XYZ file of C-alpha atoms in Angstrom:
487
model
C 104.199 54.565 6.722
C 106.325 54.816 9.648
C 108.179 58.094 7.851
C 104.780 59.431 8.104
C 103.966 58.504 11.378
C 106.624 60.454 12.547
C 105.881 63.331 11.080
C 102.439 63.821 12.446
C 104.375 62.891 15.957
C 106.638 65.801 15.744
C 103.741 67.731 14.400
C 101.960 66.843 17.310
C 105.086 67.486 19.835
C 105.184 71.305 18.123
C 102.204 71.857 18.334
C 102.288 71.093 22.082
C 104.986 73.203 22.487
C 103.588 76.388 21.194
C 99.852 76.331 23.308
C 102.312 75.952 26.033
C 104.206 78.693 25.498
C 101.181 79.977 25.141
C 99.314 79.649 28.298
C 102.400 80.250 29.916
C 102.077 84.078 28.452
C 98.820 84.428 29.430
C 99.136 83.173 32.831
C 102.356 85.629 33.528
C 100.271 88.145 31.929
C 97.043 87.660 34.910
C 99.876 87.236 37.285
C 101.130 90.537 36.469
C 97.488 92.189 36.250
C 96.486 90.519 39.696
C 99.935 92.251 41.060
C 99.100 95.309 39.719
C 95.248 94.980 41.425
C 96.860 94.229 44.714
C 98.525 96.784 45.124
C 97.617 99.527 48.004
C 96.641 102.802 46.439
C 99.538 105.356 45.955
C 97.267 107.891 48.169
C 96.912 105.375 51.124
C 100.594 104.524 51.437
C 100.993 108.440 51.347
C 98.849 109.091 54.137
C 100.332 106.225 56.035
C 103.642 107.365 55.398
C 102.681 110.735 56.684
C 101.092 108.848 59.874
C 103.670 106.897 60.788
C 106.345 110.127 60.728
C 103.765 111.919 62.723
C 103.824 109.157 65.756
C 107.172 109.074 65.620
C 107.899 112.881 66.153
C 105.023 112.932 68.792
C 107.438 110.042 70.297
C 110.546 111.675 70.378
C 108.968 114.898 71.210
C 107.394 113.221 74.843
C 109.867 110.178 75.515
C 112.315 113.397 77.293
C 109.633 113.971 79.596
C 109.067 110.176 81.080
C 111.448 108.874 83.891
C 112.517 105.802 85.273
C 111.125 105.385 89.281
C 112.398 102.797 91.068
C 112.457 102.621 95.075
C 113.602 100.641 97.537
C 111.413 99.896 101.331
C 112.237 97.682 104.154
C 110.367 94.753 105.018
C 110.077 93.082 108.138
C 109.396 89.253 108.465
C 109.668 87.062 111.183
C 111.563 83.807 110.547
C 110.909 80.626 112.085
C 112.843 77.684 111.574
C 109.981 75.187 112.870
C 107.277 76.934 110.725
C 106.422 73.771 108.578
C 106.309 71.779 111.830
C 103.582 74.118 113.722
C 101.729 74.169 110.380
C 101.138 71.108 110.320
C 97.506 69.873 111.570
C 99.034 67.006 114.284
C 101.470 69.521 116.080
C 98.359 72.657 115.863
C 96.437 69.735 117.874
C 98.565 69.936 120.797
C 100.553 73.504 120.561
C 98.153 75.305 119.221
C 99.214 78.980 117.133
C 101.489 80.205 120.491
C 104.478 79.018 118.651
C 103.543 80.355 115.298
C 106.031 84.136 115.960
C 108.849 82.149 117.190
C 112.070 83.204 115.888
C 114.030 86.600 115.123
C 113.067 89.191 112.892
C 114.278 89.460 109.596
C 114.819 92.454 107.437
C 115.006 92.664 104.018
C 114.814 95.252 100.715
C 112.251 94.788 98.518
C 112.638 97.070 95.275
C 110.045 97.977 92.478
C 109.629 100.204 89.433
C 107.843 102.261 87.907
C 107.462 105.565 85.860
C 106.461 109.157 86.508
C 106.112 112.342 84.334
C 108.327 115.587 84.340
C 105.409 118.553 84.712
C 107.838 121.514 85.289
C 110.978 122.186 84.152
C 112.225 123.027 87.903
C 112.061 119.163 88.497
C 108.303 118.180 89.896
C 107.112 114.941 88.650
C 103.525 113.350 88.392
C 103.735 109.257 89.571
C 100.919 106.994 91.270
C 100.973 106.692 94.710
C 101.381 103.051 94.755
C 104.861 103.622 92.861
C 106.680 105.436 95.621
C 104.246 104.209 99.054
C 106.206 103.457 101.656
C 109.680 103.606 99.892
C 112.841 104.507 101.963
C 114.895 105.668 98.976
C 113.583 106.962 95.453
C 115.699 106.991 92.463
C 114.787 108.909 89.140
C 116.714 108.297 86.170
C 116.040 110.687 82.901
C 115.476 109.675 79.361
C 119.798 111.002 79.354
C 120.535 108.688 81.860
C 121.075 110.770 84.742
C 120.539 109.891 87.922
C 118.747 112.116 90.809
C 117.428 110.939 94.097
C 113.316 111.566 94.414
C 111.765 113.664 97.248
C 107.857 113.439 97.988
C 106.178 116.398 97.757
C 103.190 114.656 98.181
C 100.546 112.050 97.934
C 97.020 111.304 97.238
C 95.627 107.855 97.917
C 92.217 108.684 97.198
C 93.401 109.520 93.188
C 96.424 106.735 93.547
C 98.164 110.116 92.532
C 101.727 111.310 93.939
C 103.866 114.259 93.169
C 107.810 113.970 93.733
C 110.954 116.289 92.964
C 114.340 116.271 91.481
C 116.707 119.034 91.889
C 117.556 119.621 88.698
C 116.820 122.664 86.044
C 115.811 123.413 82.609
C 114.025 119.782 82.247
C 112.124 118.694 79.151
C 108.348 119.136 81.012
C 105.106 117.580 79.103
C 102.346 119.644 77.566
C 98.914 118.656 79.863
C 96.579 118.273 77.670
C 92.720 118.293 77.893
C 91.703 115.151 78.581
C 87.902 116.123 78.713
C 88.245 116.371 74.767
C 88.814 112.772 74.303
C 86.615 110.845 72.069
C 86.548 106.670 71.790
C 88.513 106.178 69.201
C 91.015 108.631 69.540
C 94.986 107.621 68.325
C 96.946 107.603 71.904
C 100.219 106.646 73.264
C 101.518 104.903 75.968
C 105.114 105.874 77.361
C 106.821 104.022 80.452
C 109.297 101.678 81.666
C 107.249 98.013 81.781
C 109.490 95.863 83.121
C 112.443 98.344 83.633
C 112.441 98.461 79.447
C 113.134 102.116 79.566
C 111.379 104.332 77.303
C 108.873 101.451 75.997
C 106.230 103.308 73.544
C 102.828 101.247 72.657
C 99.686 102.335 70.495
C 96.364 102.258 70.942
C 93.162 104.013 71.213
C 90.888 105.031 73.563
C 88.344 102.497 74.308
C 86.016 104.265 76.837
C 86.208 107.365 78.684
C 84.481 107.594 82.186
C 85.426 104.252 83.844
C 84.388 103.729 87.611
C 83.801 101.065 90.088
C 87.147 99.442 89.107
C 88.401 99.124 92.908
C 91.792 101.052 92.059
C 91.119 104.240 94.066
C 88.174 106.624 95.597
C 88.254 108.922 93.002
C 87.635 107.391 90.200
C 86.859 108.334 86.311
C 89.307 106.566 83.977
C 90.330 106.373 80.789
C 90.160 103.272 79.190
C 92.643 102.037 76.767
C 94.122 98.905 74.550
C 97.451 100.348 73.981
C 99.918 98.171 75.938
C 100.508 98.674 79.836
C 102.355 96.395 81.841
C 104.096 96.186 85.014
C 106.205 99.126 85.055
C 103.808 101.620 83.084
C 102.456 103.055 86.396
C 102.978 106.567 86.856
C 103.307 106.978 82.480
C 102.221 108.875 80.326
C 99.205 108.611 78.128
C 99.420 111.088 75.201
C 97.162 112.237 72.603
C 99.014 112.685 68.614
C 99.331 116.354 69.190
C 102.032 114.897 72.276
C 99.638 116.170 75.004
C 99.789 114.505 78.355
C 95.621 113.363 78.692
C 96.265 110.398 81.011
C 98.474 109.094 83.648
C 98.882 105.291 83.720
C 98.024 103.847 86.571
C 96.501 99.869 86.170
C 95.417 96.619 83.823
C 92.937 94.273 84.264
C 94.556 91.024 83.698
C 94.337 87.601 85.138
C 97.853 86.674 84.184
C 99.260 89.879 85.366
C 100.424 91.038 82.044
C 98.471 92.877 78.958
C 95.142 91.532 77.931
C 94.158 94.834 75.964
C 92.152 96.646 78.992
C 94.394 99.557 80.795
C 93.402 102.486 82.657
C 94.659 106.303 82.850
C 93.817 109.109 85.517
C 92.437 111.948 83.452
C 94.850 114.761 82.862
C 92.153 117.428 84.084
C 91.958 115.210 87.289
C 95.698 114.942 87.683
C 96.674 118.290 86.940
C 93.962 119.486 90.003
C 95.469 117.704 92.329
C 99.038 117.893 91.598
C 98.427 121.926 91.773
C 96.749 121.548 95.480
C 99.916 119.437 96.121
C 102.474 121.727 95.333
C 100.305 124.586 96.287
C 99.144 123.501 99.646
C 100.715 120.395 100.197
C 97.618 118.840 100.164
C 94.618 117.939 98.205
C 92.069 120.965 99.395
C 88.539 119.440 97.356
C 85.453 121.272 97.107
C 82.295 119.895 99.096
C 78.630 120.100 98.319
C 77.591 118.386 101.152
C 74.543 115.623 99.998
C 74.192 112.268 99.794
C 73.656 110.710 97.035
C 73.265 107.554 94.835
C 72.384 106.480 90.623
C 69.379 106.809 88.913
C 68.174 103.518 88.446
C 64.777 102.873 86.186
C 62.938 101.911 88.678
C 64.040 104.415 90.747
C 63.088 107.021 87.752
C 59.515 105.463 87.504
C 58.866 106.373 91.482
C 60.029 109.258 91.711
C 58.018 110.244 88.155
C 61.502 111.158 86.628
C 62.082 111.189 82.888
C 65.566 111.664 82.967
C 67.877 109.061 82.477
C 71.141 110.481 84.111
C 72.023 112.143 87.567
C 72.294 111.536 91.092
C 69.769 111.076 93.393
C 69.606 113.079 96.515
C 69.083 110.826 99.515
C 70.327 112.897 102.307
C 71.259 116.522 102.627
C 74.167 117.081 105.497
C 73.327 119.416 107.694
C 74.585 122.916 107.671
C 76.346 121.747 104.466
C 76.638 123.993 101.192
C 74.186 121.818 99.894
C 71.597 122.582 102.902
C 71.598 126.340 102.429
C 71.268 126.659 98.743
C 68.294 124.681 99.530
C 69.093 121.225 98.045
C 66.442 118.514 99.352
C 66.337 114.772 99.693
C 64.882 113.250 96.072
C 66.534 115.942 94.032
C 68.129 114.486 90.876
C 71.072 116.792 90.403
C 71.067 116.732 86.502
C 73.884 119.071 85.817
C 76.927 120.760 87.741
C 78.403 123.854 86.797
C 77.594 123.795 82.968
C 78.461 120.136 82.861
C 76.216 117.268 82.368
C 75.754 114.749 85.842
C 75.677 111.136 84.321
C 76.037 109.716 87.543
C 76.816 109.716 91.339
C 80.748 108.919 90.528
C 80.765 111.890 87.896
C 78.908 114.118 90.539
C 81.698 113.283 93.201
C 84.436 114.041 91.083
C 83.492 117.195 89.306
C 82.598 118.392 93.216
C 85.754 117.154 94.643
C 87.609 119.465 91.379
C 86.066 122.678 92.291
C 87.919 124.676 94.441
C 86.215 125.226 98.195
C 84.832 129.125 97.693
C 83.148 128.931 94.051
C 80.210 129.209 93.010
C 78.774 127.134 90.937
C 74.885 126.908 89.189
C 73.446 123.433 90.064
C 70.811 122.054 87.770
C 68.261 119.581 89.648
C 65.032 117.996 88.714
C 62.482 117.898 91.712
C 59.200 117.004 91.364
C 59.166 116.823 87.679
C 60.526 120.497 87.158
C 64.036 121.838 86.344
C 64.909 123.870 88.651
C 68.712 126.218 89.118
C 70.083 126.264 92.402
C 73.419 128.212 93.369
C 75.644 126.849 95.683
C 79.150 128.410 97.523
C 81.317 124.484 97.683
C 82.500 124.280 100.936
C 85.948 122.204 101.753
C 85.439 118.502 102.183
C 86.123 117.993 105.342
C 89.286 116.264 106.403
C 89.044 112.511 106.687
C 92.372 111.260 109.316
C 94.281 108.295 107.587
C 96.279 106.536 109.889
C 98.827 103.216 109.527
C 99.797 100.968 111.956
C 103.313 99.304 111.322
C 106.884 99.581 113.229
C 105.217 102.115 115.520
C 102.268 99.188 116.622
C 104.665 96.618 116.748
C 101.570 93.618 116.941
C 99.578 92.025 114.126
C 97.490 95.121 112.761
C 100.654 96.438 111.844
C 100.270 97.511 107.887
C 96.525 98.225 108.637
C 95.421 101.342 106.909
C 92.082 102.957 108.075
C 89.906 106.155 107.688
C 86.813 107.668 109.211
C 83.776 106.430 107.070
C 82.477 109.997 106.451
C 78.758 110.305 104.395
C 79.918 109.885 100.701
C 82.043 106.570 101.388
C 78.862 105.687 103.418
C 76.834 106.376 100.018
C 79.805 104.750 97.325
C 80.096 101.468 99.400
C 76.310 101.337 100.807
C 77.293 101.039 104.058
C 73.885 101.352 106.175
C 73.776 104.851 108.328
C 73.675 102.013 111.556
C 76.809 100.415 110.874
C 80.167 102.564 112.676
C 83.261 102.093 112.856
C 86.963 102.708 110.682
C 87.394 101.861 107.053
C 89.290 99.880 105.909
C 91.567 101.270 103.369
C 94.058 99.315 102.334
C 96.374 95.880 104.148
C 99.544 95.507 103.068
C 100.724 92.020 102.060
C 103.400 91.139 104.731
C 100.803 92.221 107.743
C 99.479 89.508 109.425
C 96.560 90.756 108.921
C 96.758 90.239 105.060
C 93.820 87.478 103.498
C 91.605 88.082 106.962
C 90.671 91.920 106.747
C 90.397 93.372 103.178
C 89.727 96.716 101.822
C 86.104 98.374 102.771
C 86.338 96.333 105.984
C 84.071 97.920 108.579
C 86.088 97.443 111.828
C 83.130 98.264 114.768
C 84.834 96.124 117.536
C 88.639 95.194 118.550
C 88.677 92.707 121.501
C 85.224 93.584 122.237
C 85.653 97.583 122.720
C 84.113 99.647 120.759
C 85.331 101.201 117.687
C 83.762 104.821 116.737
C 86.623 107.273 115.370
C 90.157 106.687 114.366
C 91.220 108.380 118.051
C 89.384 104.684 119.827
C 91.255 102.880 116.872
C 95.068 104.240 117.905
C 93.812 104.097 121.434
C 92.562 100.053 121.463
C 95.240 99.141 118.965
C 98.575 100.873 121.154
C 97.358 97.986 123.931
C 98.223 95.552 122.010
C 101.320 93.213 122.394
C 103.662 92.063 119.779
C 102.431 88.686 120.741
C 98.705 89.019 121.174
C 95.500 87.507 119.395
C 93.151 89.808 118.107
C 89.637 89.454 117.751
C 87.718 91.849 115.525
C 84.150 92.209 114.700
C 83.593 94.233 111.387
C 81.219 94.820 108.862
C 81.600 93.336 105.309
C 79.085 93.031 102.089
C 76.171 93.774 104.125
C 76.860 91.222 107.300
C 78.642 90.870 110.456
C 81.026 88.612 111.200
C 84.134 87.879 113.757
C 87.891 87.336 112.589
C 90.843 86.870 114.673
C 94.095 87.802 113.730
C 97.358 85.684 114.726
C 101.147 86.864 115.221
């Protein structure tokens, strides 16, 4: 019995064995079938292949043609050993601010980076004009490693555009590309120097073309991308895969100050127009039509019976402008400019400010309900005078940019036709004026006199002592208010 019993036990032991051997076959045989499913198609890994050799020739083509910028300004600050003392609330009781400039003043360098473009093989180079403002000393270094010392050719704050020079031959200049081709969704690269990491290449696409109101700069009609800019970037290059340059990088929006996946690029087409007035003319000469103007909004469209959509709204014609004697009128919605399609006021400004003072361009407008051509000869915008006070104005406006608030800044900002005065165009950080007066300021008063034109701003503002309160009356977001400004 127990002979038996052991039988049937190694019987059952066997038998064990051999479905488990078994299952074991079967389940290395789905293993290897579900390998063999998850693998990526032959043809996909082909094109990929090809795509990934493709970026990196386009890389090694352009990297040659990006430089290192980094520069070097002095900065002025006044030290004062009993700051923390006059600060505080108890001792402002009794002395008041009169103690608050005490001290000598104390120089120091402040550096920064950034990146710029080679555009001609005789050395010119395409930066932003925040990358080399104000710098004493400019130092280029190639994708080779040598070293030149930048010269400004010239700069345009309304673009955030610069141009500078090398003297140096036979450089390794970018193809500009046509950045009025883009599409959304196009394959581009970003090439720069984020953080002084030389030669730093990113991916990404484009994620809208046409950006404005961003605050960066007058001009505006960006690119919009997710390929990686950081601190550094400015002044890059944005290339399409054919290793065209379409964009110049110029800013992020970030709240941490690094990527979040939004940068924006100046349009090739935009930079290439003014870095050829630059060089050409030393200037930026822009073409002027002479009108006011504002969006189409849909109310707006339902008043003035309008079917369209897109355009800008006549709402003043300048007198004895361009615009004035090919018969342009107030309530015209300019529809199309030169062949091109008007979406908006911003698009309007630009492609006016990009034709060349002397053409003659065919002007689509809509007036009354009816399409209707009108030719116009662009006339040159007139000259707005920029003016900064710093060592020269040794007193707390120093570091104060302003300009004369001509009609179209009137019309971008909304300023009311009433209000006069400078604009505000910028404050640098270590002015004393920095955190009271911001950009698109209106100043109309300084210590109670009258501010009209940028002659009664130098005039007022040479009066004023190194040591002397301010008081200012300007307009901001549709009020007036008083600010005083402290040494």
């Amino acid at each position: 019995m127990k002979k038996r019993n052991k039988v049937i036990a190694l019987l059952l032991v066997l038998i064990g064995i051999v479905v488990g051997l078994t299952i074991s076959a079967n389940l290395d045989v789905q293993k290897l079938t579900f390998a063999d499913q998850n693998r990526v198609p032959e043809k996909a890994t082909e094109f990929l292949g090809r795509l990934s050799t493709s970026l990196s020739e386009v890389a090694e083509v352009v990297k040659p043609s990006v430089v290192n910028i980094s520069t070097t300004r002095t900065v002025t600050l006044k030290n004062n050993p009993f700051s923390k003392l006059f600060n505080d609330p108890f001792a402002k009781r009794f002395f008041g601010n009169d103690f608050r400039s005490f001290g000598p003043e104390r120089k120091f360098k402040s550096s920064a980076l950034g990146s710029g473009v080679i555009v001609s093989e005789d050395g010119y180079i395409l930066t932003n004009n925040h990358v080399i403002k104000d710098a004493d000393e400019i130092k280029v270094v190639l994708y080779d490693k040598r070293e030149f010392k930048g010269k400004v050719i010239g700069t345009d704050p309304k673009t955030d555009l610069a141009v500078i020079k090398i003297n140096a031959e036979k450089l390794p200049a970018i193809k500009i590309g046509d950045s009025d081709s883009l599409r959304v969704g196009d394959l581009v690269l970003a090439i720069g120097n984020p953080f002084g990491l030389n030669q730093t290449i990113t991916m990404g696409i484009v994620s809208a073309v046409g950006r404005s109101n961003v605050g960066i700069a007058d001009y505006e009609d960006f690119i919009q991308t997710d390929a990686a800019i950081n601190p550094g970037n400015s002044g890059g290059a944005l290339v399409n895969i054919r290793g065209e340059l379409v964009g110049v990088n110029t800013a992020i929006f970030s709240t941490s100050g690094g990527y979040m996946g939004i940068g924006f690029a100046i349009p090739s087409d935009m930079a290439k127009a003014v870095m050829q007035s630059i060089v050409k003319y030393g200037k930026v000469i822009r073409g002027w039509l002479g009108v006011t103007i504002q969006g189409l909004t849909p109310e707006l469209a339902k008043s003035f019976d309008i079917k369209e959509d897109k355009g800008a709204l006549v709402t003043d014609v300048v007198k004895d402008s361009p615009a004035e004697k090919a018969g342009f009128k107030r309530g015209d919605l300019i529809v199309e400019f030169d062949g091109k399609m008007v979406k908006d006021e911003t698009s309007l400004r630009n492609m006016a400010a990009n034709t060349h003072p002397g053409k003659t361009v065919q002007v689509k407008v809509v007036r009354n309900g009816k399409k209707r051509i009108l030719t116009v000869t662009l006339g040159e915008y007139p000259e707005t005078e920029t003016t900064a006070v710093k060592e020269g104005y040794n007193n707390v406006l120093r570091g104060v940019y302003v300009q004369e608030l001509t009609p179209d800044l009137r019309a971008s900002l909304n300023i009311p036709e009433k209000v006069r005065g400078v604009l505000v165009s910028n404050v640098e950080a270590e002015s004393p004026a920095s955190g009271v007066l911001k950009r698109n300021d209106v100043i109309q008063e300084i210590n109670r006199q009258v501010i009209r034109k940028i002659k009664d701003y130098k005039q007022v503002v040479s009066r004023i002592g190194p040591d002397d309160n301010v008081l200012l009356l300007i307009y901001r977001s549709g009020g007036y208010i008083y600010v005083t400004i402290r040494p």
